[in-house]
Amino acid sequence: MNKNVFTTIALASALAFASAAYAAENPLGLVYKGAITENVKGKVNIHPVTYTLNGLKIAANVYTPANYDAGRKYPAIVVAHPNGGVKEQVAGLYAQRLAEKGYITIAADASYQGASEGMPRNVDKPQFRTEDIHGMADFISTFAGVDPDRMGALGICGGGGYTLNAAKSDKRFKAVATISMFNSGEVRRNGYINSGLDTIQERLKEASDARIKELSGDIQYSGNVDFDALTDEAISKIPTDLYREGMQYYGRTHRHPNSTFRYTTSSLMDLMSFDARDNIDLINVPLLLIAGEKADSLYMSEEAFAAATGTKDKELFKVPGATHIQTYFVPEYVDQIADKLVSFYGKNIK
């Protein structure tokens, strides 16, 4: 077994019991290290909220800074979660870390996913995910204490690609950042690292056929993973860091009952004709793309950075030594990223 693979599996296995126990003990369902367990006066507080977006009830968590005063004005940041993720995982982690630095933040479950409404479950269409980000901006802009003229956006993994898409037209965002950006359309169309170029038309046909079946209530899903049946040996054989480490993160160390890799197969009709890079030159505000130096997904951040010609204030920050999933939870990488975000937003919206 590759030494790096063995190290990843060993680390994840060691963390699994602690993380599972922590999640079980957290009354708010948060599964990241250092998560809030209760609201304490004078400290960062969490506020579970719901709001309606296009007829669906959206579940979200709002984080307020220490000594929050509704009579003051605070900058705000909306945080979009990864594909398959939920607000209680990495999106919540960074939302909390930014709240610790004086921002009001919001992390919401995407419509049709997590604790948010929408049927059939796990629809994953770019237009919905983009609208979810607009919806978070709608809600947080009216939250007590928020200065709507000082609003930023942060997207993680798939949420990063959708955040770029939202920021093209949503000029409420004065600064835009992503972590381990994943261009969902490019990957669903071409395969990860362009591994599926020869099956594009075949997969589009499957998606079209799945849509027909939905008319009779037969919902087809792609990306199904049985985490309980997944063995360390099977995980170790996954060739890419993103998916190998992702199985550990989502299936074991930071597992959440609302989190799933699956999505409706018909979603591919929309996903495969989408690309986060299309019209990215419409983003004309400060832009920060953060990615692990060793991430095999780095190419997507590099592509987006090169295409983002509408702003001269842009930076691609590569986290030394980090892979994609490690930017979600490894303390030394999270600290570096949080510091970079605080500096970026502090310069542009604080």
PDB file of N, CA and C in Angstrom, residues 212-264:
ATOM      1  N   ILE A 212     -37.235  10.744 -17.639  1.00  0.00           N
ATOM      2  CA  ILE A 212     -38.477  10.135 -18.094  1.00  0.00           C
ATOM      3  C   ILE A 212     -39.070   9.255 -16.990  1.00  0.00           C
ATOM      4  N   LYS A 213     -38.222   8.481 -16.324  1.00  0.00           N
ATOM      5  CA  LYS A 213     -38.683   7.587 -15.262  1.00  0.00           C
ATOM      6  C   LYS A 213     -39.265   8.362 -14.090  1.00  0.00           C
ATOM      7  N   GLU A 214     -38.752   9.573 -13.862  1.00  0.00           N
ATOM      8  CA  GLU A 214     -39.255  10.374 -12.743  1.00  0.00           C
ATOM      9  C   GLU A 214     -40.722  10.751 -12.930  1.00  0.00           C
ATOM     10  N   LEU A 215     -41.175  10.784 -14.167  1.00  0.00           N
ATOM     11  CA  LEU A 215     -42.574  11.129 -14.425  1.00  0.00           C
ATOM     12  C   LEU A 215     -43.524  10.132 -13.785  1.00  0.00           C
ATOM     13  N   SER A 216     -43.065   8.898 -13.617  1.00  0.00           N
ATOM     14  CA  SER A 216     -43.896   7.873 -12.986  1.00  0.00           C
ATOM     15  C   SER A 216     -43.494   7.622 -11.532  1.00  0.00           C
ATOM     16  N   GLY A 217     -42.644   8.509 -10.991  1.00  0.00           N
ATOM     17  CA  GLY A 217     -42.250   8.394  -9.593  1.00  0.00           C
ATOM     18  C   GLY A 217     -41.062   7.503  -9.337  1.00  0.00           C
ATOM     19  N   ASP A 218     -40.408   7.031 -10.382  1.00  0.00           N
ATOM     20  CA  ASP A 218     -39.237   6.168 -10.241  1.00  0.00           C
ATOM     21  C   ASP A 218     -37.982   7.053 -10.249  1.00  0.00           C
ATOM     22  N   ILE A 219     -37.471   7.360  -9.068  1.00  0.00           N
ATOM     23  CA  ILE A 219     -36.340   8.284  -8.944  1.00  0.00           C
ATOM     24  C   ILE A 219     -35.027   7.510  -8.995  1.00  0.00           C
ATOM     25  N   GLN A 220     -34.207   7.828  -9.982  1.00  0.00           N
ATOM     26  CA  GLN A 220     -32.910   7.188 -10.144  1.00  0.00           C
ATOM     27  C   GLN A 220     -31.820   8.044  -9.486  1.00  0.00           C
ATOM     28  N   TYR A 221     -30.854   7.372  -8.849  1.00  0.00           N
ATOM     29  CA  TYR A 221     -29.781   8.099  -8.170  1.00  0.00           C
ATOM     30  C   TYR A 221     -28.412   7.650  -8.660  1.00  0.00           C
ATOM     31  N   SER A 222     -27.486   8.601  -8.680  1.00  0.00           N
ATOM     32  CA  SER A 222     -26.079   8.331  -8.945  1.00  0.00           C
ATOM     33  C   SER A 222     -25.280   8.675  -7.695  1.00  0.00           C
ATOM     34  N   GLY A 223     -24.069   8.126  -7.599  1.00  0.00           N
ATOM     35  CA  GLY A 223     -23.209   8.440  -6.467  1.00  0.00           C
ATOM     36  C   GLY A 223     -23.589   7.767  -5.166  1.00  0.00           C
ATOM     37  N   ASN A 224     -24.336   6.686  -5.223  1.00  0.00           N
ATOM     38  CA  ASN A 224     -24.716   5.973  -3.998  1.00  0.00           C
ATOM     39  C   ASN A 224     -23.497   5.310  -3.362  1.00  0.00           C
ATOM     40  N   VAL A 225     -23.317   5.538  -2.075  1.00  0.00           N
ATOM     41  CA  VAL A 225     -22.216   4.917  -1.327  1.00  0.00           C
ATOM     42  C   VAL A 225     -22.774   4.379  -0.015  1.00  0.00           C
ATOM     43  N   ASP A 226     -22.523   3.112   0.255  1.00  0.00           N
ATOM     44  CA  ASP A 226     -22.909   2.506   1.526  1.00  0.00           C
ATOM     45  C   ASP A 226     -21.715   2.615   2.469  1.00  0.00           C
ATOM     46  N   PHE A 227     -21.702   3.662   3.290  1.00  0.00           N
ATOM     47  CA  PHE A 227     -20.567   3.891   4.177  1.00  0.00           C
ATOM     48  C   PHE A 227     -20.365   2.750   5.171  1.00  0.00           C
ATOM     49  N   ASP A 228     -21.457   2.116   5.589  1.00  0.00           N
ATOM     50  CA  ASP A 228     -21.347   1.034   6.570  1.00  0.00           C
ATOM     51  C   ASP A 228     -20.644  -0.184   5.978  1.00  0.00           C
ATOM     52  N   ALA A 229     -20.761  -0.369   4.676  1.00  0.00           N
ATOM     53  CA  ALA A 229     -20.162  -1.536   4.029  1.00  0.00           C
ATOM     54  C   ALA A 229     -18.754  -1.252   3.512  1.00  0.00           C
ATOM     55  N   LEU A 230     -18.333   0.003   3.606  1.00  0.00           N
ATOM     56  CA  LEU A 230     -17.040   0.398   3.062  1.00  0.00           C
ATOM     57  C   LEU A 230     -15.909  -0.010   4.010  1.00  0.00           C
ATOM     58  N   THR A 231     -14.953  -0.760   3.506  1.00  0.00           N
ATOM     59  CA  THR A 231     -13.832  -1.228   4.335  1.00  0.00           C
ATOM     60  C   THR A 231     -12.600  -0.351   4.113  1.00  0.00           C
ATOM     61  N   ASP A 232     -11.665  -0.410   5.056  1.00  0.00           N
ATOM     62  CA  ASP A 232     -10.404   0.316   4.904  1.00  0.00           C
ATOM     63  C   ASP A 232      -9.671  -0.129   3.646  1.00  0.00           C
ATOM     64  N   GLU A 233      -9.747  -1.432   3.372  1.00  0.00           N
ATOM     65  CA  GLU A 233      -9.069  -1.954   2.189  1.00  0.00           C
ATOM     66  C   GLU A 233      -9.658  -1.363   0.914  1.00  0.00           C
ATOM     67  N   ALA A 234     -10.978  -1.280   0.854  1.00  0.00           N
ATOM     68  CA  ALA A 234     -11.628  -0.721  -0.333  1.00  0.00           C
ATOM     69  C   ALA A 234     -11.278   0.761  -0.489  1.00  0.00           C
ATOM     70  N   ILE A 235     -11.263   1.473   0.632  1.00  0.00           N
ATOM     71  CA  ILE A 235     -10.919   2.894   0.583  1.00  0.00           C
ATOM     72  C   ILE A 235      -9.485   3.083   0.103  1.00  0.00           C
ATOM     73  N   SER A 236      -8.583   2.247   0.575  1.00  0.00           N
ATOM     74  CA  SER A 236      -7.168   2.389   0.227  1.00  0.00           C
ATOM     75  C   SER A 236      -6.912   2.215  -1.266  1.00  0.00           C
ATOM     76  N   LYS A 237      -7.822   1.553  -1.966  1.00  0.00           N
ATOM     77  CA  LYS A 237      -7.640   1.290  -3.391  1.00  0.00           C
ATOM     78  C   LYS A 237      -8.180   2.418  -4.272  1.00  0.00           C
ATOM     79  N   ILE A 238      -8.818   3.406  -3.668  1.00  0.00           N
ATOM     80  CA  ILE A 238      -9.314   4.547  -4.441  1.00  0.00           C
ATOM     81  C   ILE A 238      -8.111   5.374  -4.876  1.00  0.00           C
ATOM     82  N   PRO A 239      -7.919   5.601  -6.160  1.00  0.00           N
ATOM     83  CA  PRO A 239      -6.669   6.184  -6.653  1.00  0.00           C
ATOM     84  C   PRO A 239      -6.481   7.678  -6.420  1.00  0.00           C
ATOM     85  N   THR A 240      -7.554   8.430  -6.219  1.00  0.00           N
ATOM     86  CA  THR A 240      -7.424   9.880  -6.072  1.00  0.00           C
ATOM     87  C   THR A 240      -7.581  10.298  -4.616  1.00  0.00           C
ATOM     88  N   ASP A 241      -6.790  11.298  -4.215  1.00  0.00           N
ATOM     89  CA  ASP A 241      -6.845  11.778  -2.835  1.00  0.00           C
ATOM     90  C   ASP A 241      -8.232  12.283  -2.458  1.00  0.00           C
ATOM     91  N   LEU A 242      -8.841  13.046  -3.349  1.00  0.00           N
ATOM     92  CA  LEU A 242     -10.130  13.649  -3.032  1.00  0.00           C
ATOM     93  C   LEU A 242     -11.158  12.602  -2.643  1.00  0.00           C
ATOM     94  N   TYR A 243     -11.314  11.566  -3.455  1.00  0.00           N
ATOM     95  CA  TYR A 243     -12.349  10.579  -3.190  1.00  0.00           C
ATOM     96  C   TYR A 243     -11.932   9.597  -2.101  1.00  0.00           C
ATOM     97  N   ARG A 244     -10.662   9.263  -2.031  1.00  0.00           N
ATOM     98  CA  ARG A 244     -10.201   8.353  -0.976  1.00  0.00           C
ATOM     99  C   ARG A 244     -10.378   9.004   0.402  1.00  0.00           C
ATOM    100  N   GLU A 245      -9.873  10.217   0.557  1.00  0.00           N
ATOM    101  CA  GLU A 245      -9.978  10.904   1.843  1.00  0.00           C
ATOM    102  C   GLU A 245     -11.402  11.371   2.109  1.00  0.00           C
ATOM    103  N   GLY A 246     -12.145  11.637   1.011  1.00  0.00           N
ATOM    104  CA  GLY A 246     -13.541  12.030   1.178  1.00  0.00           C
ATOM    105  C   GLY A 246     -14.387  10.928   1.771  1.00  0.00           C
ATOM    106  N   MET A 247     -14.092   9.675   1.411  1.00  0.00           N
ATOM    107  CA  MET A 247     -14.829   8.547   1.989  1.00  0.00           C
ATOM    108  C   MET A 247     -14.618   8.478   3.492  1.00  0.00           C
ATOM    109  N   GLN A 248     -13.412   8.773   3.933  1.00  0.00           N
ATOM    110  CA  GLN A 248     -13.122   8.772   5.369  1.00  0.00           C
ATOM    111  C   GLN A 248     -13.812   9.945   6.059  1.00  0.00           C
ATOM    112  N   TYR A 249     -13.693  11.129   5.474  1.00  0.00           N
ATOM    113  CA  TYR A 249     -14.261  12.324   6.100  1.00  0.00           C
ATOM    114  C   TYR A 249     -15.788  12.207   6.231  1.00  0.00           C
ATOM    115  N   TYR A 250     -16.452  11.917   5.117  1.00  0.00           N
ATOM    116  CA  TYR A 250     -17.911  11.894   5.126  1.00  0.00           C
ATOM    117  C   TYR A 250     -18.487  10.598   5.685  1.00  0.00           C
ATOM    118  N   GLY A 251     -17.734   9.512   5.551  1.00  0.00           N
ATOM    119  CA  GLY A 251     -18.264   8.228   5.988  1.00  0.00           C
ATOM    120  C   GLY A 251     -17.914   7.839   7.397  1.00  0.00           C
ATOM    121  N   ARG A 252     -16.861   8.483   7.966  1.00  0.00           N
ATOM    122  CA  ARG A 252     -16.406   8.068   9.289  1.00  0.00           C
ATOM    123  C   ARG A 252     -16.098   9.225  10.225  1.00  0.00           C
ATOM    124  N   THR A 253     -15.029   9.964   9.945  1.00  0.00           N
ATOM    125  CA  THR A 253     -14.549  10.927  10.943  1.00  0.00           C
ATOM    126  C   THR A 253     -15.498  12.096  11.158  1.00  0.00           C
ATOM    127  N   HIS A 254     -16.212  12.520  10.123  1.00  0.00           N
ATOM    128  CA  HIS A 254     -17.116  13.664  10.243  1.00  0.00           C
ATOM    129  C   HIS A 254     -18.490  13.326   9.656  1.00  0.00           C
ATOM    130  N   ARG A 255     -18.912  12.133   9.937  1.00  0.00           N
ATOM    131  CA  ARG A 255     -20.178  11.647   9.387  1.00  0.00           C
ATOM    132  C   ARG A 255     -21.361  12.383  10.005  1.00  0.00           C
ATOM    133  N   HIS A 256     -22.344  12.650   9.172  1.00  0.00           N
ATOM    134  CA  HIS A 256     -23.587  13.276   9.631  1.00  0.00           C
ATOM    135  C   HIS A 256     -24.751  12.589   8.923  1.00  0.00           C
ATOM    136  N   PRO A 257     -25.831  12.311   9.632  1.00  0.00           N
ATOM    137  CA  PRO A 257     -26.931  11.551   9.022  1.00  0.00           C
ATOM    138  C   PRO A 257     -27.578  12.230   7.820  1.00  0.00           C
ATOM    139  N   ASN A 258     -27.455  13.553   7.710  1.00  0.00           N
ATOM    140  CA  ASN A 258     -28.061  14.261   6.584  1.00  0.00           C
ATOM    141  C   ASN A 258     -27.137  14.378   5.382  1.00  0.00           C
ATOM    142  N   SER A 259     -25.915  13.902   5.533  1.00  0.00           N
ATOM    143  CA  SER A 259     -24.913  14.041   4.479  1.00  0.00           C
ATOM    144  C   SER A 259     -24.861  12.785   3.622  1.00  0.00           C
ATOM    145  N   THR A 260     -24.897  12.953   2.302  1.00  0.00           N
ATOM    146  CA  THR A 260     -24.858  11.811   1.396  1.00  0.00           C
ATOM    147  C   THR A 260     -24.236  12.213   0.074  1.00  0.00           C
ATOM    148  N   PHE A 261     -23.545  11.285  -0.555  1.00  0.00           N
ATOM    149  CA  PHE A 261     -22.938  11.547  -1.857  1.00  0.00           C
ATOM    150  C   PHE A 261     -23.937  11.466  -3.003  1.00  0.00           C
ATOM    151  N   ARG A 262     -25.097  10.857  -2.787  1.00  0.00           N
ATOM    152  CA  ARG A 262     -25.990  10.573  -3.894  1.00  0.00           C
ATOM    153  C   ARG A 262     -26.693  11.835  -4.414  1.00  0.00           C
ATOM    154  N   TYR A 263     -27.052  11.796  -5.676  1.00  0.00           N
ATOM    155  CA  TYR A 263     -27.810  12.871  -6.301  1.00  0.00           C
ATOM    156  C   TYR A 263     -28.665  12.256  -7.400  1.00  0.00           C
ATOM    157  N   THR A 264     -29.771  12.903  -7.720  1.00  0.00           N
ATOM    158  CA  THR A 264     -30.648  12.350  -8.746  1.00  0.00           C
ATOM    159  C   THR A 264     -29.910  12.309 -10.084  1.00  0.00           C
TER     160      THR A 264
END
